[in-house]
Coordinates of C-alpha atoms in Angstrom, one line a residue:
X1 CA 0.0 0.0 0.0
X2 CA 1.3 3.6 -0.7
X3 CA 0.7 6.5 1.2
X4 CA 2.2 9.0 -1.3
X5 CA -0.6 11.4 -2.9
X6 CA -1.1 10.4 -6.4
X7 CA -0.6 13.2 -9.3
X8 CA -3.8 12.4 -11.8
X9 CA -4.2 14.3 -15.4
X10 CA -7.7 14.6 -16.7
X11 CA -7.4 15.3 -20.2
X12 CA -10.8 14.3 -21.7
X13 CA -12.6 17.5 -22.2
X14 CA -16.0 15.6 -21.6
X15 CA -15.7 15.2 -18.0
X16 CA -14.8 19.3 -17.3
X17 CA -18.1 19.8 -16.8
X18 CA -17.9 17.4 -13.3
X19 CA -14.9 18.4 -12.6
X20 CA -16.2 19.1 -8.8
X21 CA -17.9 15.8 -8.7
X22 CA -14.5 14.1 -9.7
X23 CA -12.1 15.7 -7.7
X24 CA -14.4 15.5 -4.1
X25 CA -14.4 11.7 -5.0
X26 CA -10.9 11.0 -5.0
X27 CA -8.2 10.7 -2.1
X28 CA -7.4 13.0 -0.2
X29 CA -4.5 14.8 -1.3
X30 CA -4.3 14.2 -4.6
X31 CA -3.2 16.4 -6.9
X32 CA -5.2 17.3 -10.4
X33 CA -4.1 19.0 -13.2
X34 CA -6.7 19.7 -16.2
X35 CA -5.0 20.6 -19.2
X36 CA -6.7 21.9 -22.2
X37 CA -6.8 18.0 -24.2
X38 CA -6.7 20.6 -27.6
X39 CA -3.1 21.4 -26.7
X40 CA -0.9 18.1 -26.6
X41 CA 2.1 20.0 -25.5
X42 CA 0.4 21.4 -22.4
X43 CA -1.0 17.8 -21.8
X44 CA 3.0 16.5 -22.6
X45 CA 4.1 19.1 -19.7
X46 CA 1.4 18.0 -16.9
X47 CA 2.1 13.9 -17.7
X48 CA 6.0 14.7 -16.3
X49 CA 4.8 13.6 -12.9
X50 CA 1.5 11.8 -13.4
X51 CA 0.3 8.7 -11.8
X52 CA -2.3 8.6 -13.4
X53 CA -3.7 9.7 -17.2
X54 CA -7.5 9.8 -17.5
X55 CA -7.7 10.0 -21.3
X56 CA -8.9 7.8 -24.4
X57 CA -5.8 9.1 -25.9
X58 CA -2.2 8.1 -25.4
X59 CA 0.4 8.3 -27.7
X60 CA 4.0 7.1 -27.5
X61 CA 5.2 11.4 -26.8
X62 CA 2.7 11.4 -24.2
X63 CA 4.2 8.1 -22.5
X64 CA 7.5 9.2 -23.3
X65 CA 6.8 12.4 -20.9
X66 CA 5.3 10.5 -18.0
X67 CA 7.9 8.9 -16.0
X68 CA 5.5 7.6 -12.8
X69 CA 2.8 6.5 -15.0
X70 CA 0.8 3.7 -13.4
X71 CA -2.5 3.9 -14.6
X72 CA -4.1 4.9 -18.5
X73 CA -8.1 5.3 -17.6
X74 CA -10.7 5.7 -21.0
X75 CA -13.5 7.6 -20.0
X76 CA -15.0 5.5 -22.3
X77 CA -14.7 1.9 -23.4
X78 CA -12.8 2.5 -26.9
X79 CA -8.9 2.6 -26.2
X80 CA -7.7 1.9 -29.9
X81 CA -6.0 5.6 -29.4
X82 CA -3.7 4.4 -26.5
X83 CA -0.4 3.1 -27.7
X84 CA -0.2 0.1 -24.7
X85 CA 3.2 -0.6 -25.9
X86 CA 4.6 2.6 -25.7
X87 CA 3.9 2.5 -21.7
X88 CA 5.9 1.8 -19.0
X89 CA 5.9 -2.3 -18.0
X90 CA 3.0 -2.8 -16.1
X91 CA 1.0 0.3 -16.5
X92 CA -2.4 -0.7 -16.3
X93 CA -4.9 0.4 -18.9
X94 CA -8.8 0.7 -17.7
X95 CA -12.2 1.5 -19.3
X96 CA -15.5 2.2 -18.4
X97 CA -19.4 2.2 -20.3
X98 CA -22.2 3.8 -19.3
X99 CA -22.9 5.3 -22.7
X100 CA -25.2 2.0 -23.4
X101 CA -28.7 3.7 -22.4
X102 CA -27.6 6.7 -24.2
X103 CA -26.6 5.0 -27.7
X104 CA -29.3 2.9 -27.5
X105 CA -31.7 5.7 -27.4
X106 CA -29.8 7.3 -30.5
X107 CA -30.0 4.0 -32.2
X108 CA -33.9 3.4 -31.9
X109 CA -34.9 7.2 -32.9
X110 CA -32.4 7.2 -35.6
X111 CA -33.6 3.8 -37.5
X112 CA -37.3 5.3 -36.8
X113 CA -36.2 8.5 -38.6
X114 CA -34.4 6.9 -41.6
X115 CA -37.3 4.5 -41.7
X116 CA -40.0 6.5 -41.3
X117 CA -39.1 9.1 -43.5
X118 CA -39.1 12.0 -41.1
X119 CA -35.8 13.4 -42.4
X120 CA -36.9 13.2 -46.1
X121 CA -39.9 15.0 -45.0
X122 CA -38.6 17.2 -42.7
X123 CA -36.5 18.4 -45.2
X124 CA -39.4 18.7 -48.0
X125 CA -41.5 20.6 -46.2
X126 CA -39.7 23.2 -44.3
X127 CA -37.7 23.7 -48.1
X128 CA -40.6 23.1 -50.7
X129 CA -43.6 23.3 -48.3
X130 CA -44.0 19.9 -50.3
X131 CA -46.3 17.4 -47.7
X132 CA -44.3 14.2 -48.7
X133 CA -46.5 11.9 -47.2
X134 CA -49.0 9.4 -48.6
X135 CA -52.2 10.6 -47.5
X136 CA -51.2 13.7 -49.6
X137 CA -49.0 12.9 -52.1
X138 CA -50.0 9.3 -54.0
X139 CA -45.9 8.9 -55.2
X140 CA -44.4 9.1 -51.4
X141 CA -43.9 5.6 -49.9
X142 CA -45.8 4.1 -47.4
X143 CA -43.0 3.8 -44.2
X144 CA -43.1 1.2 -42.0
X145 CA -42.8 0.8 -38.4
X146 CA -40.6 -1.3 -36.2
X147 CA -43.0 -4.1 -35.5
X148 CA -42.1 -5.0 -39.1
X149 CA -38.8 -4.8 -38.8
X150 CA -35.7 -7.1 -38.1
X151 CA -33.2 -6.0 -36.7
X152 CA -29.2 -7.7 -37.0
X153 CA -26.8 -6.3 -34.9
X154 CA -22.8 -6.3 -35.9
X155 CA -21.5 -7.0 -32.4
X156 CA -23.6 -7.8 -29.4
X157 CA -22.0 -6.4 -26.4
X158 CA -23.0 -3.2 -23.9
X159 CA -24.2 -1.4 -26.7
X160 CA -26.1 -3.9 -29.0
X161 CA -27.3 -6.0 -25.6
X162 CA -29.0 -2.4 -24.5
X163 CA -30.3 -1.5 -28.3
X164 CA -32.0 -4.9 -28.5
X165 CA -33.7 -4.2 -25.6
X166 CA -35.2 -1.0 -27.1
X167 CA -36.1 -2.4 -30.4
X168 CA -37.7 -5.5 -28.4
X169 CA -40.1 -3.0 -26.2
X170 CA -41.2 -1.6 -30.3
X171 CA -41.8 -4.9 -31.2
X172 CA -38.9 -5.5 -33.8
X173 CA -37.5 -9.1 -34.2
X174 CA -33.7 -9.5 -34.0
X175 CA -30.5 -11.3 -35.4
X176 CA -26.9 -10.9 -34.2
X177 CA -23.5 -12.0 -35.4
X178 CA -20.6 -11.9 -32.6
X179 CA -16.7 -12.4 -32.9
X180 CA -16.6 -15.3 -30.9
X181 CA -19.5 -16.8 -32.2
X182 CA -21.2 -18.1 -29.0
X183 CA -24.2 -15.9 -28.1
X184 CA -27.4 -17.8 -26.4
X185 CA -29.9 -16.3 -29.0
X186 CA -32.8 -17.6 -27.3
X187 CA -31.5 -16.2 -24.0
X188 CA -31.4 -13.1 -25.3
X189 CA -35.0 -13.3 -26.9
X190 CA -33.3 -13.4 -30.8
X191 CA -33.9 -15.2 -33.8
X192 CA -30.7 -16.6 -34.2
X193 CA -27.1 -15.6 -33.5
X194 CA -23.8 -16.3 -35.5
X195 CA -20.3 -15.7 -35.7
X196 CA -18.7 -13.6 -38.4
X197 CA -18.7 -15.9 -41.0
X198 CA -22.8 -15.5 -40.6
X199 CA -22.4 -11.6 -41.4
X200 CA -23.7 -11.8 -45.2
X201 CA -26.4 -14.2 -44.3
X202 CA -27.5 -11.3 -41.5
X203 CA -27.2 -8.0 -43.9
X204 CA -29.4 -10.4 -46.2
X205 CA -32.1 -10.8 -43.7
X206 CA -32.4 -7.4 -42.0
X207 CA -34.3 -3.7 -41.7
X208 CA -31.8 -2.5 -39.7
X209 CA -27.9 -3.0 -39.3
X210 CA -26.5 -1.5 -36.0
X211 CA -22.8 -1.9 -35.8
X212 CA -21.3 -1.9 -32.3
X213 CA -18.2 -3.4 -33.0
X214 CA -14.8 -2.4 -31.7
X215 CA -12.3 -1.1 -33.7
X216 CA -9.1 -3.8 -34.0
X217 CA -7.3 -5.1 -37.4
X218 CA -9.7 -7.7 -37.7
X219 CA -12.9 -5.6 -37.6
X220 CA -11.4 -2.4 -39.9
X221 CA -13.1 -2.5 -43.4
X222 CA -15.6 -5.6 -41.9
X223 CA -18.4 -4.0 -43.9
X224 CA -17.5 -3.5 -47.4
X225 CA -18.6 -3.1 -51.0
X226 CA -19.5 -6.9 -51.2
X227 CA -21.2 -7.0 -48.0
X228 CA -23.7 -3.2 -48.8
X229 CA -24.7 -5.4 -51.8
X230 CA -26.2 -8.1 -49.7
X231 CA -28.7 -5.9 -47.8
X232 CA -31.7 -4.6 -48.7
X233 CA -32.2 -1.9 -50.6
X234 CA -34.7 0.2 -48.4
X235 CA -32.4 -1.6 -45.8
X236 CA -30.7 1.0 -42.8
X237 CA -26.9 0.8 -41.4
X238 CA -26.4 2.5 -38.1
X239 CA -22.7 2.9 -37.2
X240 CA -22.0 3.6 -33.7
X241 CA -18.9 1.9 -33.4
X242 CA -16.3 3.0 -34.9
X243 CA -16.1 4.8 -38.5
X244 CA -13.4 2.5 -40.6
X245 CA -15.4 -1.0 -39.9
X246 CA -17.3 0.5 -42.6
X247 CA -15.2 1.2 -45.4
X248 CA -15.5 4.9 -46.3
X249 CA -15.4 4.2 -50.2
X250 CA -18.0 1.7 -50.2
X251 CA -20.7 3.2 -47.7
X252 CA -20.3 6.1 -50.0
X253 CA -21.1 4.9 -53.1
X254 CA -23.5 2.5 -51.6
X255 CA -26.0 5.3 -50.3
X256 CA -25.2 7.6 -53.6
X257 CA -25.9 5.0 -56.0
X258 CA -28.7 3.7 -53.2
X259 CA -27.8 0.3 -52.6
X260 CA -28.9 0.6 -49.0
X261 CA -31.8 3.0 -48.2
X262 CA -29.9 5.2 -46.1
X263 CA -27.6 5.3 -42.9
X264 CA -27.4 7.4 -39.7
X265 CA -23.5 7.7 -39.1
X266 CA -22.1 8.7 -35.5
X267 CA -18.7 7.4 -35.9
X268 CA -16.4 8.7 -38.5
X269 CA -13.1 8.8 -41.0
X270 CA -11.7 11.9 -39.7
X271 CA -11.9 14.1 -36.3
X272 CA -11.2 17.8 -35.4
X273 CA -7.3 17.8 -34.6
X274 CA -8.6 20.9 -32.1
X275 CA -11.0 23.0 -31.8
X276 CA -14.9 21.5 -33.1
X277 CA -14.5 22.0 -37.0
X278 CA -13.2 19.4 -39.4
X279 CA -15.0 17.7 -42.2
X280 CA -15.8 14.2 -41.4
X281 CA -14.6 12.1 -44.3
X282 CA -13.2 12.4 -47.7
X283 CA -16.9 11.9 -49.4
X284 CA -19.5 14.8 -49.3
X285 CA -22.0 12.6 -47.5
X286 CA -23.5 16.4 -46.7
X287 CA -24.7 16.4 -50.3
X288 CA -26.8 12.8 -49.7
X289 CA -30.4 13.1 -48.6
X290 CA -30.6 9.7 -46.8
X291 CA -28.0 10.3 -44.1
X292 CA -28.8 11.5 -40.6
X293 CA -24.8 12.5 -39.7
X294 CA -24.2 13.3 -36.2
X295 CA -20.4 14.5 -34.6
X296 CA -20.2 10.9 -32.5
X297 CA -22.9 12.2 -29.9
X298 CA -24.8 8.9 -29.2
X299 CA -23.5 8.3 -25.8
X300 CA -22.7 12.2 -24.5
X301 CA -25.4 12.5 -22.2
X302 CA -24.7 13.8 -18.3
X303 CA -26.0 10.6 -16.7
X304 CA -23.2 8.9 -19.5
X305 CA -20.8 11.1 -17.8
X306 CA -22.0 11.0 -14.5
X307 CA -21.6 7.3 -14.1
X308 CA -18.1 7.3 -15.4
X309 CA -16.5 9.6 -13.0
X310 CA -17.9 7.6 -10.2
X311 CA -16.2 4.5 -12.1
X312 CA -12.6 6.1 -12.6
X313 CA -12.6 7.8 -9.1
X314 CA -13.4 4.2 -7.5
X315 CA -10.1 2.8 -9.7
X316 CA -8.1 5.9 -9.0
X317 CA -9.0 5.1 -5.1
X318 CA -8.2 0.8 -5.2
X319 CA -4.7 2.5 -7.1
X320 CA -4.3 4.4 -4.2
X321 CA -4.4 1.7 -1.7
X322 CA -3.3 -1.0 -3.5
X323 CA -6.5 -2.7 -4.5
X324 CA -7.3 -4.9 -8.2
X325 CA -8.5 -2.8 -10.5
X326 CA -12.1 -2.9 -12.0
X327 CA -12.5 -3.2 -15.8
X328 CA -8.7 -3.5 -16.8
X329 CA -8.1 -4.2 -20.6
X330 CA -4.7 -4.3 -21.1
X331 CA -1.1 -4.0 -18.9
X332 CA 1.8 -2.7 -20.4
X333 CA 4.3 -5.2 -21.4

């Protein structure tokens, strides 16, 4: 056990707003330093003492600078931008959730936009005063609702465990294909579940796609050109994952040339490098019309947030008395 006051870095902008919250909750005498995340050399400077990094990001600089590091902590479950081998042997990297209630709301209201046509008509009749709906308009298509609807989830973890629940509650049937390949279906109330090797056979039979996936070398370009051809073509991808698992190209050209009905995308190609300005990917999905695009918001709510400081104070406080950490994913090498 050490007695020594731990030096912690905060250096995810999302939890500034609880920044009272998380520094009452952790032991007393520790020291916190909240750089501006925008400026890397500031957060470089601050790491030269640090115990502890609270961050999604970690490159090898950053490591580099931080001499005591002991503990990486995401303030989210995604830690693809921490370079684990870059740290110091036996630095411990942790994550947390909490962003499942919040991305599964995004997830249900977004395929019930895209399906429903609300964005289509939103669109036509605050621009055209145009009432794009059947019961005025003979041409406009006659939506659906979710109790027609299957779902197939890519990935069946926090997220996609917490969307099925949502979808279930509208009535929607559901199909789900995992990377290990051993998901009770009929514990979970689906159809039938799979492994990868199931994944065309799922975009075949499906509404609604909801990737959930992490982000590794195995999962990067997962869903391609050849696998947008297998689903439907009124058929709706929702990507709350990560942005490359879809390939950029083909989602592209898949929604121009309208393979797939349309897509609500919260995770993308390319991200401000500071500031909140940066265009999202190398297409112009802006100039599409069946795209709902949103700046990776799903999970930003303040109960999101709220739960996740009470998570990283709790580790910060078994670091500081020599307790196992909760909800470790990787140590150093």
């Amino acid at each position: 056990m050490t007695t020594d006051p731990l030096t912690v870095v905060v250096a995810d902008p999302n939890l500034a707003p609880l920044r009272t919250e998380f520094e009452a909750a952790l032991p007393q005498g520790t020291v916190v330093h909240w750089p501006d995340p925008r400026h890397t050399e500031a957060v470089e400077a601050a790491m030269a003492d640090a115990d502890v990094l609270v961050s999604g990001r970690c490159t090898a600089t950053m490591a580099a600078a931080a001499t005591r590091l002991r503990l990486v902590h995401a303030a989210g479950a995604g830690t693809d931008n921490i370079d684990i081998a870059a740290l110091a042997p036996g630095t411990q990297v942790a994550n947390t959730f909490h962003h499942e209630n919040a991305i599964a709301e995004y997830t249900v209201s977004a395929t019930i936009l895209m399906r429903r046509g609300f964005l289509r008509q939103h669109t036509a009749l605050r621009r055209e005063a145009h009432w794009d709906s059947p019961a005025h308009d003979p041409r406009a298509p006659w939506p659906q609702d979710l109790t027609a609807a299957t779902v197939g989830f890519v990935g069946f973890g926090h997220i996609g465990a917490r969307c099925w629940r949502l979808f279930q509650a509208f009535g929607a049937r559901g199909i789900a294909v995992t990377r290990r390949g051993d998901l009770d279906a009929a514990g979970h109330g689906l159809l039938w579940a799979g492994a990868v090797k199931d994944l065309d056979t799922l975009l075949e039979s499906c509404d609604a796609v909801v990737v959930s996936v992490p982000l590794t070398k195995d999962t990067t370009g997962l869903i391609g050109t050849a696998e947008l051809s297998r689903m439907r073509p009124d058929a709706v991808l929702v990507n709350v994952g990560r942005g490359p698992v879809v390939d950029e190209d083909a989602l592209y050209e898949a929604l121009r040339g309208r393979t797939i009905g349309g897509a609500a995308i919260d995770v993308w190609y390319r991200y401000p490098a500071d500031g909140h300005t940066a265009t999202p990917a190398k297409h112009p999905f802006d100039t599409l019309d069946n795209v709902l695009m949103t700046p990776h918001s799903s999970g930003l709510t303040r109960q999101t947030f709220v739960h996740r400081t009470t998570d990283i104070t709790a580790n910060i406080r078994r670091l500081a008395t020599g307790e196992p950490l909760h909800n470790v994913v990787a140590v150093a090498p």
